[in-house]
Amino acid sequence: MELKKSEQGSNANWAPPPTPTSEPERVDFHPPESETHLRDYWYIILKRRWVILAVFISVLSYTAVKALMRQPVYSATTILQIDRGRINLVQDVMVQDYWSGYDEFYPTQQRVLMSRNLSRRIVKHLRLWEHPHFGGDKTHTADEQTLEDLAEQVAGMLQVTQIRNTQLMELKFTSTEPKVAADLANALARQYMTFSMEKETTLARDTAGFIREQVEKIQVEIQEREQRLQEYSQRQDLMMVDEKELLVMRQLQDLNGAVAVARTARAGAEANYTSLRAADRQTLPAVLANPTVQGLVQQRGVLEGQVAELTAKFKDDWPDLRRAREGLTDIKSRIEIERNVLAVEVVAKARVEYRAAVEREHLLLAEVESQKKEAQELSKLTTNYTQIKAGIDNQRSMLRQLLRRQSETGLSAELFEREPVNVRIVEAALVPKVPTGPRLSRSLLLGSVVGIALALGLALFLDYWETSIYTIEDLRRHVPLPYMGMVPRLDSDTASRWDALAASSMARDTDKHGKNMSQTRSALALSQSTKIASRAKEDMSLIAERFKFLRGSLLLSTPGRPPRTVLVTGPDKNAGKTFVACNLATSLADLDKKVLLIDADLRNPQLHKVFRFKNRVGLSSVLSGQTSIEKGCVFSTLIPNLYVLLAGPASPTPAELLGSTKMEETLEQCIQLFDYVLLDSAPLLPVFDSHILTVRADANLLVVRSGHTSRNAVRQSLELIDRVGGKVTGVILNDVNLADYAQNYYYSYHSYEYGTYGEDTARKVS
Ligand SMILES: Nc1ncnc2c1ncn2[C@@H]1O[C@H](COP(=O)(O)OP(=O)(O)O)[C@@H](O)[C@H]1O
Ligand SMILES: [Mg+2]
């Protein structure tokens, strides 16, 4: 196929839109925040209306069913009039002033009426454990647990309210059995009356009893103490403690004197003894002074004289001299012996004396000690004595006080007995005939309030967790990109690629009537051959409209001049990239411009399937140098002005091929030959093929599929594109469910922006 270079005219034909500024205007997609705040919530509610409705209806029906399933209940009411009793005349009794809290009076009575104590009394009085309504019969007996349970049950049936600004109290019992309700209400009134009467008298009686007890106790104590005091005095032999103490002190003084004397004596004896023990025994004065020894010493002197005389006269062996000498020796030894014996005696005597002195001293010291102890004991006894006496005095004065109060309380008890709290039954309960519940309207109201709260909560929660982009509103809130337009969801019958394409051409046909009939005849024939239902035909014209608008947005999207190379890409597979590329190309071809649609998705090529070609030659062949654009690898299609360059045989290195300079050259070449070049590409996230193309193309369109593509995927794609230096021109929301009210709401709300304006532009452009 030989292609002529496109005439310059095709570009010149394109007139700039009539905007106030000369710059083409982009669709600004960010209205001021404050304005949209409330609308955001409204929008969330619309979007989640099915969830909200489902939750609301389930809660409501649950409460309704619950209410309907409940047995009818009856209420019986007794009205009591409660007067406050007389003010207590005796204010300073030992009990708390009974009527001090005026404001608390009725709330207190209300609480008393609801108390477990009264419920128990009712249970006992009515013998409820035998009552069939409470699951009993005549054979049953009441143990503590049963009583307690029944009392609780009864308390649960009761409602006590004071009628405002009156002395009236309303006792209402609600039960499934009317008679039980009435019986309980009347029983409570009676029990309360007896209870409050008992309470008043017991209170006074309690006080009197308390005082009596105290008096008795104190009397006993006083008695005990007095007895102790008496015993004590007896033990001291009735002697005055003071005198006794004086005596003890004097004795102690004497003893101390004696101790001093004894200590001196002991010191003398000790000195004597030690000196005697140390001295020479032969020269002791006591020994020397002994008459026996002195006699012997005289004899020795006589004998010595004799011996001296005889020695002068006779020879040594003279018998007289010898005798005299023997006598002298004898006397000397006797003196020696005598002295020794005496010395021993003297020392022994001194020792005995010393020992005795020590003994005496010790005895005296012990005596002093014991005397001191006695003195202490005495003083202790004195203190005890005074203490006991003071205690008794104290007790006596307390007793006096108590006795006075006893008489006062006796008086007040009598007063109480005459003036109890005044309770009257104003209206006894009758057996109710009409049930008072369950009130369906109330349950329903409650159910709806709870239902709405739950539903709204859930909707907001879901919105918080939802990550998919569903609506234009989601896109606006979460994707910071210019919005190009949206493509509605097609009927599943219509959604086949062929039908969609046919849709575009058919719409064109209806648009321009006879003008381009010849060009569209084949497309028409095609659509007729596929026997499209009328509903599908509607869809098709809708699709054609939408693409016209998209075309307008696209042509205005780049400043200065419309883009000539357009890359259609998207974060994920099945976003509708091929669908959008085909339809957009068809729509552009409608402008009588030559459009080349290139399948740049080398991994998963689809264009050949759409146009029912065989994928034998295409972009991969051109890029690998096997062929070139001019050499017949571009095919014309059934749609006039629309040409396709298929992907070509699969290549092991699609990313390299697309990133090569050859690709750049090919694109330039295509621009020379065609007015518009559209590239259908591989998804951005799973493979890194088409990212580089975002730098090459004039405009990059990001296709996001409603309910399918996540916010995160969009964010990641933007990051990847940003990394290679590309820029996304705008985002297209595909597969929008227009049957969805929320979408429709938003769509119609903004329709002037996306519909009318776009259409006008598209017409002007064409
Ligand atoms: N707006 C739409 N309404 C109905 N079906 C659609 C729509 N957009 C795409 N499809 C269908 O979804 C499928 C995937 O679309 P396709 O364009 O092949 O996705 P991609 O090229 O992004 O992988 C196709 O069968 C297509 O017909
Ligand atoms: Mg595809």
mmCIF file of C-alpha atoms in Angstrom, residues 5 14 19 67 111 156 190 286 305 349 368 387 481 530 563 592 678 696 705 709 722 725 747:
data_model
loop_
_atom_site.group_PDB
_atom_site.id
_atom_site.type_symbol
_atom_site.label_atom_id
_atom_site.label_comp_id
_atom_site.label_asym_id
_atom_site.label_seq_id
_atom_site.Cartn_x
_atom_site.Cartn_y
_atom_site.Cartn_z
ATOM 1 C CA LYS A 5 2.010 12.387 2.402
ATOM 2 C CA TRP A 14 -8.263 22.450 12.656
ATOM 3 C CA THR A 19 -12.317 30.286 24.320
ATOM 4 C CA ALA A 67 -41.400 -6.422 68.551
ATOM 5 C CA ARG A 111 -35.513 4.474 95.418
ATOM 6 C CA GLY A 156 -37.537 -5.645 86.793
ATOM 7 C CA ARG A 190 -49.231 -1.928 101.038
ATOM 8 C CA ALA A 286 51.829 -10.332 165.800
ATOM 9 C CA GLY A 305 74.898 -17.621 177.994
ATOM 10 C CA LYS A 349 42.433 -14.655 160.343
ATOM 11 C CA VAL A 368 19.586 -1.101 148.556
ATOM 12 C CA GLN A 387 -5.566 6.963 136.642
ATOM 13 C CA LEU A 481 -4.645 14.381 37.133
ATOM 14 C CA THR A 530 -23.891 -8.854 13.671
ATOM 15 C CA PRO A 563 -1.326 16.532 20.078
ATOM 16 C CA ASP A 592 -11.601 13.433 7.830
ATOM 17 C CA LEU A 678 -2.483 6.611 18.211
ATOM 18 C CA ARG A 696 7.841 10.124 22.919
ATOM 19 C CA ARG A 705 -11.419 1.063 34.683
ATOM 20 C CA THR A 709 -8.296 -0.123 38.893
ATOM 21 C CA ASP A 722 7.528 10.286 36.403
ATOM 22 C CA GLY A 725 10.392 11.796 32.684
ATOM 23 C CA TYR A 747 -22.445 12.859 35.850
#
